[in-house]
Short mmCIF file of C-alpha atoms in Angstrom, two decimals:
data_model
loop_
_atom_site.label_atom_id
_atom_site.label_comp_id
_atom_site.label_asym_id
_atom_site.label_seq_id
_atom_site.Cartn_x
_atom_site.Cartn_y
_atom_site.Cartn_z
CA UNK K 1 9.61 -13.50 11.85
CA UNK K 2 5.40 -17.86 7.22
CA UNK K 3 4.88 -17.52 2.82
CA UNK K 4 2.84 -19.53 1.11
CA UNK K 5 0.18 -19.58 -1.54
CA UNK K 6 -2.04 -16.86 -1.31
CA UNK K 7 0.80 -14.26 -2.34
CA UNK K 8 -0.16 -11.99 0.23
CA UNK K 9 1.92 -11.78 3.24
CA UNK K 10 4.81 -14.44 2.08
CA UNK K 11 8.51 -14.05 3.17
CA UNK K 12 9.95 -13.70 -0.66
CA UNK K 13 12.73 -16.93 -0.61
CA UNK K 14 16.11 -16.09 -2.03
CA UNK K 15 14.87 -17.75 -5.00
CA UNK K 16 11.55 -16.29 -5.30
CA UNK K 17 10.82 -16.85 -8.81
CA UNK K 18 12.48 -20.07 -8.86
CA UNK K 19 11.87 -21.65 -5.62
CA UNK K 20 8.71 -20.47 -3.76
CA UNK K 21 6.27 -18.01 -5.61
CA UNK K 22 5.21 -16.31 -2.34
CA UNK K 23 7.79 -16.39 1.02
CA UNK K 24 7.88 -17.50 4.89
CA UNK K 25 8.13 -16.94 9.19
CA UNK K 26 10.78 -13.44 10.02
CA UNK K 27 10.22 -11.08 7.12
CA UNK K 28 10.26 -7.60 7.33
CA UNK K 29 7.02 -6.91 8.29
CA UNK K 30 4.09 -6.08 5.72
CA UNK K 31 1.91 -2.87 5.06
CA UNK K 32 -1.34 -3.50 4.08
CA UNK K 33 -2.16 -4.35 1.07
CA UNK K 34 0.25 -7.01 0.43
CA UNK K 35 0.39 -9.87 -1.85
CA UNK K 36 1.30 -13.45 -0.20
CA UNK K 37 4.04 -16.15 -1.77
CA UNK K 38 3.43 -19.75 -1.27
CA UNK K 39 0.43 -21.55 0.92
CA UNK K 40 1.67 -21.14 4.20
CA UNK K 41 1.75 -18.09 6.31
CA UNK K 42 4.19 -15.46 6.46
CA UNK K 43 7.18 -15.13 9.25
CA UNK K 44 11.97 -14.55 9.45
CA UNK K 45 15.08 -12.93 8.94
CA UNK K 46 15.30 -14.81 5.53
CA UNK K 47 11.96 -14.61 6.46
CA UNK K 48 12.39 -11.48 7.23
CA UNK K 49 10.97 -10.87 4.07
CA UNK K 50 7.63 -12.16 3.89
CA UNK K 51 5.10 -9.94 3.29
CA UNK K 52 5.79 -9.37 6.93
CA UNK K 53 7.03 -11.22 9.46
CA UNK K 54 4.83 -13.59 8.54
CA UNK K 55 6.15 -16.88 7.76
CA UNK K 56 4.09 -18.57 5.55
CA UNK K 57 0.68 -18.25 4.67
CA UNK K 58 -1.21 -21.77 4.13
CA UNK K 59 -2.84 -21.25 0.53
CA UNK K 60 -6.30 -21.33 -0.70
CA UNK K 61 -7.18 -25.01 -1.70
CA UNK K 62 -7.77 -23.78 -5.43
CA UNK K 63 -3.81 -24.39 -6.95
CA UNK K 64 -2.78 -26.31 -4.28
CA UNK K 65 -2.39 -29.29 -6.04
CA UNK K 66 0.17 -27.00 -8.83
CA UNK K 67 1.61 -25.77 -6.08
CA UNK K 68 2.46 -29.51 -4.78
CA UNK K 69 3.69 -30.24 -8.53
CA UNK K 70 5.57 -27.49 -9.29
CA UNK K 71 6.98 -27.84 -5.88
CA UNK K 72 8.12 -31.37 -6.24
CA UNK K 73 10.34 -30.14 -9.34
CA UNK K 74 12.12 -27.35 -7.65
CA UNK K 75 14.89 -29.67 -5.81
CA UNK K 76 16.00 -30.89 -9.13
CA UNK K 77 15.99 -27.15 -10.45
CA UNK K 78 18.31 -26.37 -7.74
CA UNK K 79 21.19 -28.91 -8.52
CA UNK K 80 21.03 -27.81 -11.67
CA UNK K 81 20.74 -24.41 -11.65
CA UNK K 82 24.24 -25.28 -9.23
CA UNK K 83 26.07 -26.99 -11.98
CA UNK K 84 25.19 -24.54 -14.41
CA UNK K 85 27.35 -21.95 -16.58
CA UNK K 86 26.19 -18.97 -17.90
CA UNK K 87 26.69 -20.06 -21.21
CA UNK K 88 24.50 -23.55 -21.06
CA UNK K 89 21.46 -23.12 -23.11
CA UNK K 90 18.29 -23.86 -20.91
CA UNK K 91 19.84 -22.51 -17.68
CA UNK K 92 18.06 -22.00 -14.90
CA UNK K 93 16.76 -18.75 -14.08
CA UNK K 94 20.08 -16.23 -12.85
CA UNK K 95 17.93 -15.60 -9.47
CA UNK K 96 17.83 -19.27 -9.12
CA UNK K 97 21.48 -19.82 -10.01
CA UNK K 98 22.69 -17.04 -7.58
CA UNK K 99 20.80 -18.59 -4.94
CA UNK K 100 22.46 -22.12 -5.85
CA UNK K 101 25.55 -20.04 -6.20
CA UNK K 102 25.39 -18.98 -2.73
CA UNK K 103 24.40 -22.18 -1.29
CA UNK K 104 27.41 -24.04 -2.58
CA UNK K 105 29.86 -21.27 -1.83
CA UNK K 106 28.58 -21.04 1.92
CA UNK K 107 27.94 -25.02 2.23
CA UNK K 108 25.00 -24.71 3.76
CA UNK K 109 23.80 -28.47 3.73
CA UNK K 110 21.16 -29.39 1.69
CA UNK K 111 19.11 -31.16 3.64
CA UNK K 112 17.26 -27.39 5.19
CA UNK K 113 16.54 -26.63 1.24
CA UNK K 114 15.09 -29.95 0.35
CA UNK K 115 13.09 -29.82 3.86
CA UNK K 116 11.94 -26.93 2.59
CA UNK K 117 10.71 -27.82 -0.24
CA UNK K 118 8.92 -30.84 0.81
CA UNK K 119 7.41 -28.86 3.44
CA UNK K 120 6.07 -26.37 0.68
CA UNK K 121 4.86 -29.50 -0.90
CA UNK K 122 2.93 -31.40 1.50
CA UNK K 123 2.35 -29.18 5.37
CA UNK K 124 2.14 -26.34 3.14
CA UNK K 125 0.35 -27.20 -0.08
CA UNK K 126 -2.49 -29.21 2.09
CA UNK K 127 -2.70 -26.87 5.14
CA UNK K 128 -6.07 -27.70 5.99
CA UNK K 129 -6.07 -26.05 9.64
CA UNK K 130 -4.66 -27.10 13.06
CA UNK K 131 -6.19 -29.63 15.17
CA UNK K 132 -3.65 -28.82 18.43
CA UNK K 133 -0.32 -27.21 19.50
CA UNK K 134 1.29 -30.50 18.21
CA UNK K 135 0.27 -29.76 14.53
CA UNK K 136 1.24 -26.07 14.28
CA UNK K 137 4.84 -27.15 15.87
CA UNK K 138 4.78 -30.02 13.11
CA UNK K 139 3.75 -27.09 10.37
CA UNK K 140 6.65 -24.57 11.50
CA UNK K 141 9.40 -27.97 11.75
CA UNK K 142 8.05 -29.00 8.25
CA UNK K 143 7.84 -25.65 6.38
CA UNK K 144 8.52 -22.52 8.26
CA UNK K 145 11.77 -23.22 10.11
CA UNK K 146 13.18 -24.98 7.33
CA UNK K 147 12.03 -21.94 4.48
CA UNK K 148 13.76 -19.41 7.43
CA UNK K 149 17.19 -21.33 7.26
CA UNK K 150 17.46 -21.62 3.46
CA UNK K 151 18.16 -17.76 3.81
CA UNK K 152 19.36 -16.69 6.99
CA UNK K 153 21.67 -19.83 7.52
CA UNK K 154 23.73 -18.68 4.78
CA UNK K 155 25.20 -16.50 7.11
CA UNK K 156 26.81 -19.38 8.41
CA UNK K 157 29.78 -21.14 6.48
CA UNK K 158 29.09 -24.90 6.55
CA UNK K 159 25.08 -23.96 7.86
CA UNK K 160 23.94 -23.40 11.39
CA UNK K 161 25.50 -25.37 14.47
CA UNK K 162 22.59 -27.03 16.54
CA UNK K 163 22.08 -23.82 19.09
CA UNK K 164 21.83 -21.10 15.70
CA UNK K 165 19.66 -23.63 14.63
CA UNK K 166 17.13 -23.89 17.89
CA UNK K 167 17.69 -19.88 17.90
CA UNK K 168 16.01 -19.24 14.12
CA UNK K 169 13.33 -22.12 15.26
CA UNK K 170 12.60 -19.67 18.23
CA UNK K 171 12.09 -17.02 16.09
CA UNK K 172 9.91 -18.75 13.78
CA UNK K 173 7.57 -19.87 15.99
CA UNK K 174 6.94 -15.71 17.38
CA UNK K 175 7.24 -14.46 13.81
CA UNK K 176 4.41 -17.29 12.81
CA UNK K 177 2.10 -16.04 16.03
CA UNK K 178 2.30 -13.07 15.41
CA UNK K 179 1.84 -12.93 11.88
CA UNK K 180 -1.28 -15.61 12.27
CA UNK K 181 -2.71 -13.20 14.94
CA UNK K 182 -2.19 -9.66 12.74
CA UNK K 183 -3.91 -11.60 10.00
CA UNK K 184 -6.82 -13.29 11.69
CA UNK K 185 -9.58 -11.65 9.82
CA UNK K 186 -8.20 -12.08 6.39
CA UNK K 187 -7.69 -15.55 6.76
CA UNK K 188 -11.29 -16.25 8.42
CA UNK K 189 -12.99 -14.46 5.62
CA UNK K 190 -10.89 -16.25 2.97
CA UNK K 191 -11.75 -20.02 4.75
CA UNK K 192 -8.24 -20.26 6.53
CA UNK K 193 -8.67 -20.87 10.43
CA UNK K 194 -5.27 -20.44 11.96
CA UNK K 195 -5.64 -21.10 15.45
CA UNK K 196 -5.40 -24.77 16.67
CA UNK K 197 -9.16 -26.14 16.92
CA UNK K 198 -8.25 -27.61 20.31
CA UNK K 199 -8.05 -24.43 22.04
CA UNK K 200 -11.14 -22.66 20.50
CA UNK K 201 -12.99 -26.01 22.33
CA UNK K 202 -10.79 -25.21 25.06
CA UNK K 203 -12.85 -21.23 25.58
CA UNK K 204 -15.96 -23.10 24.41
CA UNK K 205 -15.85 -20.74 21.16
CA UNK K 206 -17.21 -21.30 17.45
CA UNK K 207 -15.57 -20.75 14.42
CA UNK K 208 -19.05 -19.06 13.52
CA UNK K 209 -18.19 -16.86 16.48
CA UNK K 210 -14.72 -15.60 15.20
CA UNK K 211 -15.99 -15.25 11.50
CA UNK K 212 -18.63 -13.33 13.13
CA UNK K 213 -16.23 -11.45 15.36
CA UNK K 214 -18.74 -12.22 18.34
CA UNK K 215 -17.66 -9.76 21.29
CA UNK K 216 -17.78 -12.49 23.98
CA UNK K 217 -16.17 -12.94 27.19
CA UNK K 218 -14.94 -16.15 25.75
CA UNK K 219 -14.17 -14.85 22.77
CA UNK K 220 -11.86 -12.31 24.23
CA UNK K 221 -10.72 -14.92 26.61
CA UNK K 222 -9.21 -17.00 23.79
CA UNK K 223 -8.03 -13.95 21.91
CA UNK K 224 -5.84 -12.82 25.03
CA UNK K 225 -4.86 -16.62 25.63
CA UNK K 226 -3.24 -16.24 21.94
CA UNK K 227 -1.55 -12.68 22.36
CA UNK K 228 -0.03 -14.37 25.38
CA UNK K 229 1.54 -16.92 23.87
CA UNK K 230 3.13 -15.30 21.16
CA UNK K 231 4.28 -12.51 23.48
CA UNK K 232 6.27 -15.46 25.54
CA UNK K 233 7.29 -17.21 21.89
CA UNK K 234 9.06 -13.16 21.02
CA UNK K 235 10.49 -13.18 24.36
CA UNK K 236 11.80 -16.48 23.96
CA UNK K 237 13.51 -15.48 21.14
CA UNK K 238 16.22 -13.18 23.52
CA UNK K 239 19.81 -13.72 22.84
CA UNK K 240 19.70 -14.34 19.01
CA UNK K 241 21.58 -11.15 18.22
CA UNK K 242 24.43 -13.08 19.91
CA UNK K 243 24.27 -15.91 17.46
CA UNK K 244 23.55 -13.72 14.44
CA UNK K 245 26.31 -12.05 12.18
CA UNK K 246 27.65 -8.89 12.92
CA UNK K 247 26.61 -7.59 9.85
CA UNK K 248 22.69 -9.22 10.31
CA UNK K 249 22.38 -8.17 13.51
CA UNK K 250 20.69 -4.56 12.90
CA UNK K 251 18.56 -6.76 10.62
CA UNK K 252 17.14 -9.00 13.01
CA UNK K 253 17.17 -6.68 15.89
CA UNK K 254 15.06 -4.24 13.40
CA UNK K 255 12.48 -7.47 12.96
CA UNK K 256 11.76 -8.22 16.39
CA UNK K 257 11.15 -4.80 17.26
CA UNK K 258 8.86 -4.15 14.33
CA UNK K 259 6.81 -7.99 15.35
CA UNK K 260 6.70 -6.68 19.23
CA UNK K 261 5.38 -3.53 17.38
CA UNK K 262 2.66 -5.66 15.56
CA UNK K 263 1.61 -7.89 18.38
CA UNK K 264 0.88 -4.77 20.64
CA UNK K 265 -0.96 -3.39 17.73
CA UNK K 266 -3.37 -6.56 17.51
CA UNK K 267 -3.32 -6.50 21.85
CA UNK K 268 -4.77 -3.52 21.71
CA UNK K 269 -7.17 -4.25 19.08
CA UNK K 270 -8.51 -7.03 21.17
CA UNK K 271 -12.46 -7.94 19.29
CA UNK K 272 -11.41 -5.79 16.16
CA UNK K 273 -8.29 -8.32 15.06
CA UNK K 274 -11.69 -10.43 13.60
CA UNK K 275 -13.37 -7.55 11.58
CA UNK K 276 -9.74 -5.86 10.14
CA UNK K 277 -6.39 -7.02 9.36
CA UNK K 278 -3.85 -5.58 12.23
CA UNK K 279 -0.80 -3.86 10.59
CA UNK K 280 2.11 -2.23 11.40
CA UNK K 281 1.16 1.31 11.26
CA UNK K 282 3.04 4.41 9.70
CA UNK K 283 5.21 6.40 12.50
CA UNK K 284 6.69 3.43 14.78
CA UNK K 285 7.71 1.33 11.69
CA UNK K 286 9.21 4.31 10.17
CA UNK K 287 11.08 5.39 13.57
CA UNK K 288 12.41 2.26 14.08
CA UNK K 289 13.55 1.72 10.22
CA UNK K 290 15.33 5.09 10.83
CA UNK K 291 16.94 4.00 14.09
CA UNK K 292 18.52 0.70 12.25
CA UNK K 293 19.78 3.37 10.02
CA UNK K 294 21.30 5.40 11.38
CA UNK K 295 23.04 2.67 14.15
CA UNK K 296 24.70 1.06 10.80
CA UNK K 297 25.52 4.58 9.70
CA UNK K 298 27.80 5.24 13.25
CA UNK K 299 29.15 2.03 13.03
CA UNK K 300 30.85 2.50 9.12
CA UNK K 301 33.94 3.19 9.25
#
């Protein structure tokens, strides 16, 4: 399940409003229109709230260097808000004090908020592209993974062990596919290339060719090359019900169903991904909402 700056597809952060104006990788999954959070992409569980699944959506270049300020403070907003009392004048927002609330309570260790945060203010703030695989698994250790475990590792008292951990970084990386992929013509016509430059050269295609949604054979080549790999990155991502909390686990199982759900959507798309956004659609997102629903209805007590 990648925000980010553009506001449009963002996983909203716990402390939205306090910590990241847009959200990350493994939110619940987007209809079109939808605002973004901070400048990555969307994608998560905690993600599971970006504007979709999408993790984090890497911002425009106007306000990136705000965003990079602003940013910067937020670590020192946190402590605080976590040492404050209601009755302190100049608290920190109460969103922004839960969240510290929460943190402290659940001891999740700091070290996956600040990661976050520094992530938000340099991979994500300058997101300039990818050159290779090696800098999109650099983006989602820098910024996506970490702004997935500042929510969903509070289900974990003390934080994730190291296999929860490498199960959310899983996830990340199909929710961040997936979400690049679905949004692959909104990103080309607002300047953002998503897809490591390496394998466009790779096909022998243009940018000019996907901003001009050229219906190539190497075009569709490299569109089916991507489709694959995030269709291994979500099955990769089997067994992390097992890890998850009981009480998450309708949750999560809800989120990779509805991303499977997407990537099918933009597989069967195939040339039209570059002319239109690829969302979730009306029935299956609905059926599948109502399934979750009615599973944590049978098991209440």
């Amino acid at each position: 399940m990648a925000h980010h700056t553009h506001g449009r597809r963002d996983i909203r952060h716990p402390a939205a409003g306090g910590l990241h104006p847009r959200r990350p990788p493994g939110t619940p999954p987007r209809t079109r229109p939808v605002p973004r959070a901070a400048p990555a992409r969307r994608a998560a569980p905690g993600a599971l709230a970006r504007r979709r699944p999408r993790l984090h959506e890497p911002g425009r270049r106007r306000g990136r260097d705000r965003h990079s300020g602003a940013t910067g403070r937020q670590p020192g907003r946190v402590d605080r808000a976590g040492r404050s009392r209601p009755e302190d004048r100049g608290q920190p927002r109460p969103l922004l004090r839960a969240y510290a609330h929460a943190v402290d309570s659940r001891a999740l260790p700091a070290h996956w908020v600040s990661r976050f945060l520094e992530g938000a203010a340099t991979a994500e703030a300058g997101f300039d592209g990818f050159a290779d695989e090696a800098e999109f698994q650099a983006y989602l250790d820098a910024y996506a993974w970490p702004g997935v475990l500042v929510f969903t590792g509070l289900q974990y008292q003390g934080g994730p062990d190291p296999e929860q951990a490498a199960a959310w970084r899983r996830f990340v990386d199909a929710a961040q596919r997936v979400d690049f992929l679905a949004d692959l013509a909104g990103d080309l016509a607002d300047g953002r290339l998503c897809i490591p430059r390496a394998r466009l050269d790779e096909h022998s295609v243009t940018r000019a060719d996907l901003e001009q949604a050229r219906d190539t054979p190497a075009v569709r080549a490299l569109l089916a090359a991507e489709t694959g790999r995030a269709r291994a990155a979500l099955e990769a991502t089997d067994g992390i019900l097992d890890l998850a909390d009981p009480g998450l686990r309708p949750v999560t199982a809800t989120m990779k169903e509805l991303m499977a759900q997407q990537l099918t959507a933009v597989e069967r798309a195939g040339i039209t991904a570059l002319r239109r956004d690829t969302g979730y659609g009306l029935v299956a997102p609905l059926r599948t909402l109502l399934r979750a629903r009615a599973g944590v209805r049978s098991r209440t007590p």
